[in-house]
CSV table of C-alpha atoms in Angstrom, one decimal:
chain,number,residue,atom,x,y,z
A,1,UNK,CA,0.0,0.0,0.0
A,2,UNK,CA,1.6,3.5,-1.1
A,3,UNK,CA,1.9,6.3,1.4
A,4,UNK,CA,1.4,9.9,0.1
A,5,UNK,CA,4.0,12.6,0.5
A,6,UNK,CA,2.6,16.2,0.8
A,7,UNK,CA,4.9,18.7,-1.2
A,8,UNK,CA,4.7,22.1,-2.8
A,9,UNK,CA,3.8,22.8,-5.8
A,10,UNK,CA,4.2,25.8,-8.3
A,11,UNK,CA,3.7,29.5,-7.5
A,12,UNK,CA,0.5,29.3,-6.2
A,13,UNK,CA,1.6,27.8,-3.3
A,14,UNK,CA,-0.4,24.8,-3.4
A,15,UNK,CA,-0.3,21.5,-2.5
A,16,UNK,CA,0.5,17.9,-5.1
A,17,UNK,CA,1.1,14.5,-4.1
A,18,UNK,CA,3.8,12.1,-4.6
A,19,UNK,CA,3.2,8.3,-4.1
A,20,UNK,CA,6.4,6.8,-2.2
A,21,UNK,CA,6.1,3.1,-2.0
A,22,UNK,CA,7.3,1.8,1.7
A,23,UNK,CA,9.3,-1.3,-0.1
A,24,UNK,CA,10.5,0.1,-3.3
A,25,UNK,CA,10.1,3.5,-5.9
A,26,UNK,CA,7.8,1.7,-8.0
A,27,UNK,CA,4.1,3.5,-7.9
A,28,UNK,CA,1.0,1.1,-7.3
A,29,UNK,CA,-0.3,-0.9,-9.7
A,30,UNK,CA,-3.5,-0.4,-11.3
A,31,UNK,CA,-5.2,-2.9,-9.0
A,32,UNK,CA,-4.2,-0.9,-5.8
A,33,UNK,CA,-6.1,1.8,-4.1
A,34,UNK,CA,-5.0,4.8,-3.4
A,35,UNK,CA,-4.7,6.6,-0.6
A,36,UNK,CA,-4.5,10.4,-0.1
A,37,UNK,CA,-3.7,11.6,3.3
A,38,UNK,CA,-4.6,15.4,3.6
A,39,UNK,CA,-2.5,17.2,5.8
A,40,UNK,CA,-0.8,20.7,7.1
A,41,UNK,CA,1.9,22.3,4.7
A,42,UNK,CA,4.7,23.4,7.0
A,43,UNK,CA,5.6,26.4,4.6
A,44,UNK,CA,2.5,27.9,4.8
A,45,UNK,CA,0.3,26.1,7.4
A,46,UNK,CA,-2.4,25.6,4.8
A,47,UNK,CA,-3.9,22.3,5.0
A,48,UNK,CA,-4.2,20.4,1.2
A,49,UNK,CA,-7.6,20.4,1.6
A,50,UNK,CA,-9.2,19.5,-2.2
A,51,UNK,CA,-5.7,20.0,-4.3
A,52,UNK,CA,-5.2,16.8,-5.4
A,53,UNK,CA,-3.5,17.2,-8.7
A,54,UNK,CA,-0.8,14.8,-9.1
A,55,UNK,CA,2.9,15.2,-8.6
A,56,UNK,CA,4.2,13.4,-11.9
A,57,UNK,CA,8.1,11.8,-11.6
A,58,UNK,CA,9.4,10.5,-15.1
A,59,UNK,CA,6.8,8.6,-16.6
A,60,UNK,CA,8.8,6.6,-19.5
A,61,UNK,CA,11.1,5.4,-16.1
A,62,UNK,CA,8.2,4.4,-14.3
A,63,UNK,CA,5.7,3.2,-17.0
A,64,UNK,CA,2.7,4.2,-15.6
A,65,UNK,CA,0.8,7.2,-14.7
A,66,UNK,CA,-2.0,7.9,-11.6
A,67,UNK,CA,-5.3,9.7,-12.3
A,68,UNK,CA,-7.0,11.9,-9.8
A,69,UNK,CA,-10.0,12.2,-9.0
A,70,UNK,CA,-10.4,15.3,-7.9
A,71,UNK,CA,-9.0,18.8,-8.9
A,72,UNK,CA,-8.0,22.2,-7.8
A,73,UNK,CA,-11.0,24.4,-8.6
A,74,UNK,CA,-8.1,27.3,-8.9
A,75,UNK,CA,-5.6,26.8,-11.9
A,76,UNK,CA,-2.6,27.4,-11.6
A,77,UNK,CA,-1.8,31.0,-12.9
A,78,UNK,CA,1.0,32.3,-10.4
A,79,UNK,CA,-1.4,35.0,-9.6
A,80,UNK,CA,-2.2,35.2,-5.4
A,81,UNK,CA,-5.5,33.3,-4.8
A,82,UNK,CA,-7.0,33.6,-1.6
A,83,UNK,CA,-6.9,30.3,0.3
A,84,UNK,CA,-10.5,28.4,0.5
A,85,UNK,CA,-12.0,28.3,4.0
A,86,UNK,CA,-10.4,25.4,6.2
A,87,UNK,CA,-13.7,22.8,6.9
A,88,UNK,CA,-12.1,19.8,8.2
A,89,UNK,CA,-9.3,17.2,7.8
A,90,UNK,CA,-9.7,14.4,5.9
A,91,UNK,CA,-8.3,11.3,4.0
A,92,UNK,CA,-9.7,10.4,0.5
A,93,UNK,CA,-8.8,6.5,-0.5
A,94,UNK,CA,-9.9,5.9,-4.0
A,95,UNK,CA,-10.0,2.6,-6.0
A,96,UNK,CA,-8.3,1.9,-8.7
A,97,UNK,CA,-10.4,2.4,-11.5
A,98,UNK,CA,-11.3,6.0,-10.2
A,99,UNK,CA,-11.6,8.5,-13.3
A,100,UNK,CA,-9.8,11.7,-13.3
A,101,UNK,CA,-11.4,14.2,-14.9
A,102,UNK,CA,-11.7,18.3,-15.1
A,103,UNK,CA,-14.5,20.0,-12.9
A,104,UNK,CA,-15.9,21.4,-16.0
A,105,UNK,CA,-15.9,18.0,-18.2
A,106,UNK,CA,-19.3,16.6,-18.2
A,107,UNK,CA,-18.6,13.4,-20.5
A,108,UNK,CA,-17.1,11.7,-17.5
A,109,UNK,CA,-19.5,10.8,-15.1
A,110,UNK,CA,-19.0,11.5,-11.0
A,111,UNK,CA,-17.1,9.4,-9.4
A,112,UNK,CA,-19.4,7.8,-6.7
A,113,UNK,CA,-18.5,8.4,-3.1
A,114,UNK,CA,-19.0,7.3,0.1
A,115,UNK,CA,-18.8,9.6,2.7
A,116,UNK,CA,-17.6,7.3,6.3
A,117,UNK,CA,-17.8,9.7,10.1
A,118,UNK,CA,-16.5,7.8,13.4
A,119,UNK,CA,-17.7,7.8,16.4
A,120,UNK,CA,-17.0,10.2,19.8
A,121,UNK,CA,-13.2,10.3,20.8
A,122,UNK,CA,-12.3,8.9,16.9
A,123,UNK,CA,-11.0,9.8,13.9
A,124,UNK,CA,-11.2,9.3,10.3
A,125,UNK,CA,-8.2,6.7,10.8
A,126,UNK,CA,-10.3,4.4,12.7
A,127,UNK,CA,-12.2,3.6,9.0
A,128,UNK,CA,-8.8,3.6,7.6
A,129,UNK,CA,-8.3,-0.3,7.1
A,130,UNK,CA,-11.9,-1.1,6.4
A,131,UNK,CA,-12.0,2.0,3.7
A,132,UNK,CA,-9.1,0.4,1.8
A,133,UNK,CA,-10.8,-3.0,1.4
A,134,UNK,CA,-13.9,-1.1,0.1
A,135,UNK,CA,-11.5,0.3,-2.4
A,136,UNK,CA,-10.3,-3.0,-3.3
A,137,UNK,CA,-13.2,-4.4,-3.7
A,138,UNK,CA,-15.3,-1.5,-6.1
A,139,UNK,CA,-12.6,0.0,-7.4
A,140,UNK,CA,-15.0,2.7,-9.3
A,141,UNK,CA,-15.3,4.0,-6.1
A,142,UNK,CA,-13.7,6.5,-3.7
A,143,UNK,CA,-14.4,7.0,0.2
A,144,UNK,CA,-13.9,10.1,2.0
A,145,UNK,CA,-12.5,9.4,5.7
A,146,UNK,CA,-13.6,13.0,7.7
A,147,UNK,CA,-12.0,13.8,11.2
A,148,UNK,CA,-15.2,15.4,12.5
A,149,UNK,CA,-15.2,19.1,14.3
A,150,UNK,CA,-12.9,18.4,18.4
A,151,UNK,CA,-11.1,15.5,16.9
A,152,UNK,CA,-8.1,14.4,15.2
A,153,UNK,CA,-6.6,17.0,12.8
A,154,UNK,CA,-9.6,18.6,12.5
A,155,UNK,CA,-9.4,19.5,16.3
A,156,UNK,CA,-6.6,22.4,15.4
A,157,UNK,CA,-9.7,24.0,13.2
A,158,UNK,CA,-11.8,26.6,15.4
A,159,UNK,CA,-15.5,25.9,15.1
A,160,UNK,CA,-18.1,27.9,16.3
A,161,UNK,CA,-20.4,26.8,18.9
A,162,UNK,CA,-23.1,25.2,19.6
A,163,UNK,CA,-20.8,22.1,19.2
A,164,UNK,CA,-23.7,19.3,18.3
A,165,UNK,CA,-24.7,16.8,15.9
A,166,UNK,CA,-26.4,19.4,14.1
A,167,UNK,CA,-23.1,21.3,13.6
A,168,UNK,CA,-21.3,18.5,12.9
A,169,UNK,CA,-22.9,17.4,10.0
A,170,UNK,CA,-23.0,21.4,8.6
A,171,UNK,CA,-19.5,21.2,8.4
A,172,UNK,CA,-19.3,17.4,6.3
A,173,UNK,CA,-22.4,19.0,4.0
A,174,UNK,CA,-19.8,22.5,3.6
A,175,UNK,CA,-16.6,20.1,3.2
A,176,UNK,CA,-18.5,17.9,1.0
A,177,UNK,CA,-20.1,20.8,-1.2
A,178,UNK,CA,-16.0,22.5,-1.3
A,179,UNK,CA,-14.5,19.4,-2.9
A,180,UNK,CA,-17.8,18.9,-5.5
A,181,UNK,CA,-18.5,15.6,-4.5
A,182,UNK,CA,-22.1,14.3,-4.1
A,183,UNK,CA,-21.7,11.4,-1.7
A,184,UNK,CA,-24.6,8.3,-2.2
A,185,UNK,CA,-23.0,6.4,0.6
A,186,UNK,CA,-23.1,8.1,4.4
A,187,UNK,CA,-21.8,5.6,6.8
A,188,UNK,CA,-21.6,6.7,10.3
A,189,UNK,CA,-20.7,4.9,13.4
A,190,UNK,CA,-22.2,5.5,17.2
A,191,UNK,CA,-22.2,9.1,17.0
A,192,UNK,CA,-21.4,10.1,13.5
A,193,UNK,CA,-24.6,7.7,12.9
A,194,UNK,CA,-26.7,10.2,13.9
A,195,UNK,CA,-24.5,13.0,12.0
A,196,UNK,CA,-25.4,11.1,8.8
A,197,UNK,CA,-28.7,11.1,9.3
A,198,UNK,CA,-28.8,15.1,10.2
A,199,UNK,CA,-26.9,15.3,7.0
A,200,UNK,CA,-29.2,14.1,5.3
A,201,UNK,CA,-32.0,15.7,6.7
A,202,UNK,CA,-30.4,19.0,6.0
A,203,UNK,CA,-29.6,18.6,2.9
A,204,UNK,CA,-31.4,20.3,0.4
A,205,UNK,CA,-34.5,18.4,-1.1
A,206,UNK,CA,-35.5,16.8,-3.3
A,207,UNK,CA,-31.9,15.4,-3.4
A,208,UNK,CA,-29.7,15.0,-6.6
A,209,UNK,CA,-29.8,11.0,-6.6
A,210,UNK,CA,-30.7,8.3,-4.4
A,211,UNK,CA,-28.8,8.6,-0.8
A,212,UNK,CA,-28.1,5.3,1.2
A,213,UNK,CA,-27.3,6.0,5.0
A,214,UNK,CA,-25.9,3.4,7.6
A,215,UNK,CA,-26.1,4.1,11.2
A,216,UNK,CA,-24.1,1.9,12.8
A,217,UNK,CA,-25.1,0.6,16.7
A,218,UNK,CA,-26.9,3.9,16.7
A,219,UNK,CA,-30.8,4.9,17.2
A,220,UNK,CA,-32.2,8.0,16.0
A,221,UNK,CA,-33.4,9.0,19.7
A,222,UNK,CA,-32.2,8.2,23.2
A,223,UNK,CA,-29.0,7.3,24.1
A,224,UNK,CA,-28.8,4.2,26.0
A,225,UNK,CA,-25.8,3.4,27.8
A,226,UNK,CA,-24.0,0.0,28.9
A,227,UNK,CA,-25.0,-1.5,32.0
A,228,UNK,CA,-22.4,-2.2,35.1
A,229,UNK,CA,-19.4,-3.2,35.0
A,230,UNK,CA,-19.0,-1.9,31.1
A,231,UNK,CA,-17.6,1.7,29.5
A,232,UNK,CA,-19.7,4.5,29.7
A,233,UNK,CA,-18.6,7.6,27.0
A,234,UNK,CA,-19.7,10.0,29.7
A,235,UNK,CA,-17.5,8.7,32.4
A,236,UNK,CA,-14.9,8.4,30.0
A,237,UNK,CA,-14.8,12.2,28.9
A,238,UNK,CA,-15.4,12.9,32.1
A,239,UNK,CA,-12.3,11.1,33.4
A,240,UNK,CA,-10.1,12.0,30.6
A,241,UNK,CA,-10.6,16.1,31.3
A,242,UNK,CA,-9.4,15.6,34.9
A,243,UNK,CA,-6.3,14.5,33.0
A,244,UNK,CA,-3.2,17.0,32.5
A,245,UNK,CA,-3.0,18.2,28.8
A,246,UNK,CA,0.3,17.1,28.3
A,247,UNK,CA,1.5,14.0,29.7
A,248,UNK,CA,5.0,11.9,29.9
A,249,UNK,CA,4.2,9.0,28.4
A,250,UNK,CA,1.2,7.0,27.0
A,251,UNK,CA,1.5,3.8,29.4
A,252,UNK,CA,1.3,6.6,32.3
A,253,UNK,CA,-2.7,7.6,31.0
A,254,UNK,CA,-2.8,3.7,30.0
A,255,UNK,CA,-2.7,2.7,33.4
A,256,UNK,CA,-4.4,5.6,35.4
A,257,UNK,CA,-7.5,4.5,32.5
A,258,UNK,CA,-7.5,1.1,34.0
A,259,UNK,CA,-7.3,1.9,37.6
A,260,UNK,CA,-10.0,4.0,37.4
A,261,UNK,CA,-12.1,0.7,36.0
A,262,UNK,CA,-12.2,1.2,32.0
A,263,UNK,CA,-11.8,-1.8,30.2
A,264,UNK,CA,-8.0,-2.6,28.5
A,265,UNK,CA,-9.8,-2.3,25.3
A,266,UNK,CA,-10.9,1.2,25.6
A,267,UNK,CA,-7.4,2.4,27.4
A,268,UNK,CA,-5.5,1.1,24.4
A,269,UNK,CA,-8.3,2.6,21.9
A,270,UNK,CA,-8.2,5.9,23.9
A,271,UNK,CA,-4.1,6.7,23.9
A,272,UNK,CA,-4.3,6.3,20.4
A,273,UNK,CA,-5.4,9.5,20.5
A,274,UNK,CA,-2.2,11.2,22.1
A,275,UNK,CA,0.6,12.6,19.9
A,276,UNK,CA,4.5,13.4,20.5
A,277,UNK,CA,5.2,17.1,21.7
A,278,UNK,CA,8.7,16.9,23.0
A,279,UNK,CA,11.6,16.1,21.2
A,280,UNK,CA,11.9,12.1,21.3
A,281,UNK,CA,8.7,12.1,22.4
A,282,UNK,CA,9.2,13.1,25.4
A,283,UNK,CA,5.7,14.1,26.1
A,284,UNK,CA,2.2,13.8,24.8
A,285,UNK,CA,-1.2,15.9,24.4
A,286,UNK,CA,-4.4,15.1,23.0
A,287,UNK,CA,-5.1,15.4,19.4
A,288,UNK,CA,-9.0,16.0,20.3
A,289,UNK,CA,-10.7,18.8,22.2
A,290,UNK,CA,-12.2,18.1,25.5
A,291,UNK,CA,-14.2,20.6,26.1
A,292,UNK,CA,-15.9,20.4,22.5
A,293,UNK,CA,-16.3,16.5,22.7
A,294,UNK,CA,-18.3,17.0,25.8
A,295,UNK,CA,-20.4,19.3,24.4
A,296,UNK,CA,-20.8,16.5,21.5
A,297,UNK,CA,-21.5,14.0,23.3
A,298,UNK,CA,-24.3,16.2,25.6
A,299,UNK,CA,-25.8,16.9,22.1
A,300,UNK,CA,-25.5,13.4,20.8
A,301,UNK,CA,-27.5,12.1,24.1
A,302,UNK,CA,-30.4,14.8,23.5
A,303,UNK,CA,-30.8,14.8,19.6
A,304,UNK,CA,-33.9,13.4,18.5
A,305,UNK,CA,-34.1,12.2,15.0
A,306,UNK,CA,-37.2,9.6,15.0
A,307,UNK,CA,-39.8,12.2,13.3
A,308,UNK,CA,-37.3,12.8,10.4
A,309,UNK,CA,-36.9,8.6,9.7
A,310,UNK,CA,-40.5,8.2,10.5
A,311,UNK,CA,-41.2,10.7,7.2
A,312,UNK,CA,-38.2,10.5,5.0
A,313,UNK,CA,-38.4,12.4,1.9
A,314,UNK,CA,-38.3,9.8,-1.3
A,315,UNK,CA,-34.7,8.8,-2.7
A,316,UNK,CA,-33.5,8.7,1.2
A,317,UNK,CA,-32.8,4.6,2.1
A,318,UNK,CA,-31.5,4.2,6.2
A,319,UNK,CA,-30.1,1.0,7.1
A,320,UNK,CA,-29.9,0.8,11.1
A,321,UNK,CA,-27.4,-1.9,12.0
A,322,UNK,CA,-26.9,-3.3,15.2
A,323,UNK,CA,-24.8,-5.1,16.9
A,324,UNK,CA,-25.6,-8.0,18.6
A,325,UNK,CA,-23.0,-7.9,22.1
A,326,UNK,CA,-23.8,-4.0,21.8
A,327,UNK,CA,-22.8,-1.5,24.9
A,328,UNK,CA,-25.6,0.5,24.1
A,329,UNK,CA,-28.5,-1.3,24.8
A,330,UNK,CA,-31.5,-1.1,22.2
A,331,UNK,CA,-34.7,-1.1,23.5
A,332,UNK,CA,-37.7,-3.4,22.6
A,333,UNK,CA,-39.6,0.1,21.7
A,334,UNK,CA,-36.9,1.0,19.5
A,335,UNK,CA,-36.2,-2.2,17.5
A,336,UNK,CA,-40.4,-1.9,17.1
A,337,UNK,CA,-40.4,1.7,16.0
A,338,UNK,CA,-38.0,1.3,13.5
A,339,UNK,CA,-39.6,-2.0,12.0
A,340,UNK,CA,-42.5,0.4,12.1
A,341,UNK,CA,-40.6,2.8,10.3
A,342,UNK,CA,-39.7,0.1,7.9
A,343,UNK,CA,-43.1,-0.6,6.7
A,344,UNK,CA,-44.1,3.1,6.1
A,345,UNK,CA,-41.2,4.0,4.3
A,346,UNK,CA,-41.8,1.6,1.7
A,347,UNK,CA,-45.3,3.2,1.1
A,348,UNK,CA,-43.8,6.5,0.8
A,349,UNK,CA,-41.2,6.0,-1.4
A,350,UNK,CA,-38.0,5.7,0.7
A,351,UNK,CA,-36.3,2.8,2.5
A,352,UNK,CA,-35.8,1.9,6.4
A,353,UNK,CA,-34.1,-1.7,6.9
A,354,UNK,CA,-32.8,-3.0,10.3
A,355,UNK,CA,-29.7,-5.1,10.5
A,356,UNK,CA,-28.0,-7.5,12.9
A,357,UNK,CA,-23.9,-7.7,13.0
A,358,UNK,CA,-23.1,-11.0,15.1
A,359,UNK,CA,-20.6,-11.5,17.0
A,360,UNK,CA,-19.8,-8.0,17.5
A,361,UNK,CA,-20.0,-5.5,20.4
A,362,UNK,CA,-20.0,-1.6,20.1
A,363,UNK,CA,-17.0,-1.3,17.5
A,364,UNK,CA,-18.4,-2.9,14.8
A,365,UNK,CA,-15.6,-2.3,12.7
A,366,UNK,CA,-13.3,-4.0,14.5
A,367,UNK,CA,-15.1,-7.0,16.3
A,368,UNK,CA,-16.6,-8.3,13.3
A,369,UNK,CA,-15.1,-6.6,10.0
A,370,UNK,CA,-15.9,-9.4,7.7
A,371,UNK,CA,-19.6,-9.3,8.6
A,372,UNK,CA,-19.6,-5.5,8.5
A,373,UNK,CA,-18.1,-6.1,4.8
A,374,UNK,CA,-20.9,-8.4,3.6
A,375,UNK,CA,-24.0,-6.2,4.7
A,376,UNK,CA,-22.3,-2.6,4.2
A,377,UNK,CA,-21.6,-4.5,0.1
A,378,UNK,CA,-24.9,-4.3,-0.6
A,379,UNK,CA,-25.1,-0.8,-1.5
A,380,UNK,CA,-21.8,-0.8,-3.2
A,381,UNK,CA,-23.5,-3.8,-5.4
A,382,UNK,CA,-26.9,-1.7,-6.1
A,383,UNK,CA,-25.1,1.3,-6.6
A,384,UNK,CA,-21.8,-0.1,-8.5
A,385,UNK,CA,-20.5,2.8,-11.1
């Protein structure tokens, strides 16, 4: 799998991409996704936000070129363009068979996307791994991986308040709409579950083309924790802000997770999320923000989405998976309200389905990837470019 090198290109000051193969200079072959990693240029702190044109070495050495699928809406001119508004950080993995083509060129058709949000404390990496097999596997396709607003790179943004699921998805629909893109595929996990569905239910209608959203161990209403003896998010935010924001090592917040009772699992899941700020990493800090995941999570407990997937507009098809060892408990009421939903959807034009992962608790993703892969296929398969 090829990493991507961020460099600088011409006068403009933008950004283009190398590919750099780990195990030798060759680029990927045409069977191989590819992977853009969008990140901060250290010249001029911009971050390479939707400049994807290609870096291209010697191409008689190499034999082979890589197409793009997306383009810098400002051409190069070596005139001073002001820089486009920084939304969020994000990785783009495309499949091989991706079509690169100019904004304006209409004879090519869109290249379909799929649009994947993490949960509370993630980041667009979590998806990473799963996101590439995708790629592999419908290689017409591409899938955006978003670091939502308080986390992960996107954590260095400021964002206006309120911090909620509301805002959250506003920002995906604004990244979304910067980089062209016109995803038929939101897949959202825990929390970003219920940010795909308030995407879609403020985007404008009637909507472009048929939209498929997956909300994964998720209900459109109230938030049901785990019972004893198992993580709770709250606790867990809670805990984590009594923490200092720089710390000397991760094994030192690794064990203070554990004596405080949170499962090995999540301690090891949780660290991931502390970066190197000394030299030799000789210290850490949080790549999220506290204060604004609190205010996430508060929202993501009291937003209330059940009237908008009890009267979806036509073209809109939800598919509410969950997972059988789940933390957060569904309730009898809800399983029934969304069967309900089920039935009148299907009078009115648009889709409601209800899904079972086995053998999987809260991260889906990871418990049971190869049954997550088999039921998410389906709308790759009705949808394949």
């Amino acid at each position: 799998m090829p990493t991507v090198a961020c460099s600088t290109a011409s006068s403009s000051g933008g950004c283009g991409f190398r590919f750099q193969s780990k195990t030798s200079s060759v680029l990927p072959s045409v069977n191989s996704p590819n992977f853009i990693r969008t990140m901060t240029n250290p010249q001029s702190d911009r971050f390479c936000m939707h400049r994807l044109s290609l870096v291209h070495g010697d191409s008689k050495a190499r034999g082979t070129t890589i197409r793009m699928a997306l383009v810098d809406e400002r051409q190069s001119t070596g005139q001073n363009v002001a820089d486009p508004p920084r939304i969020l950080a994000y990785d783009l993995v495309q499949g091989a068979l991706v079509k690169w083509r100019w904004k304006e060129d209409k004879s090519v058709p869109d290249t379909p996307t799929a649009v994947l949000l993490h949960g509370i404390l993630g980041s667009g990496k979590n998806w990473g791994t799963f996101a590439r097999r995708l790629a592999h596997e419908f290689p017409t396709w591409q899938f955006l991986l978003v670091d939502l607003r308080c986390h992960g790179d996107s954590a260095s943004l400021e964002k206006r308040g309120p911090h909620s699921v509301a805002s959250t998805a506003s920002d995906v629909l604004k990244l979304v709409g910067q980089l062209r893109l016109t995803p038929r595929v939101l897949v959202g996990h825990s929390f970003g579950g219920k940010v795909a569905l308030s995407m879609v239910e403020q985007a404008a209608k009637p909507l472009p083309r048929p939209v498929r959203a997956w909300v994964l161990d998720a209900t459109p209403g109230k938030v049901r924790a785990g019972g004893d003896g198992e993580d709770h998010p709250r606790e867990l935010i809670s805990f984590l802000r009594t923490l200092p924001k720089v710390v000397s090592s991760k094994r030192e917040v690794l064990n203070a997770l554990i004596k405080e009772g949170f499962s090995n699992d999540v301690a090891q899941w949780v660290v991931t999320n502390l970066r190197p700020t000394g030299p030799l990493c000789s210290s850490f800090s949080w790549t999220f923000d506290l204060d604004g995941i609190s205010q996430l999570y508060q929202s993501y407990e009291d937003t209330n989405l059940w009237n908008f997937v009890e009267n979806l507009p036509r073209g809109v098809h939800v598919n509410f998976l969950k997972a059988e060892r789940s933390l957060h408990r569904w309730a009898l009421k809800d399983l029934q309200r969304i069967h309900a939903a089920e039935e009148l959807a299907s009078e009115e034009g648009g889709g409601v389905e209800m899904h079972v992962l086995e053998d999987a608790g809260h991260w889906v993703h990871t418990d049971n990837p190869d049954g997550l892969f088999r039921i998410l296929s389906s709308s790759f398969q009705v949808l394949r470019a």
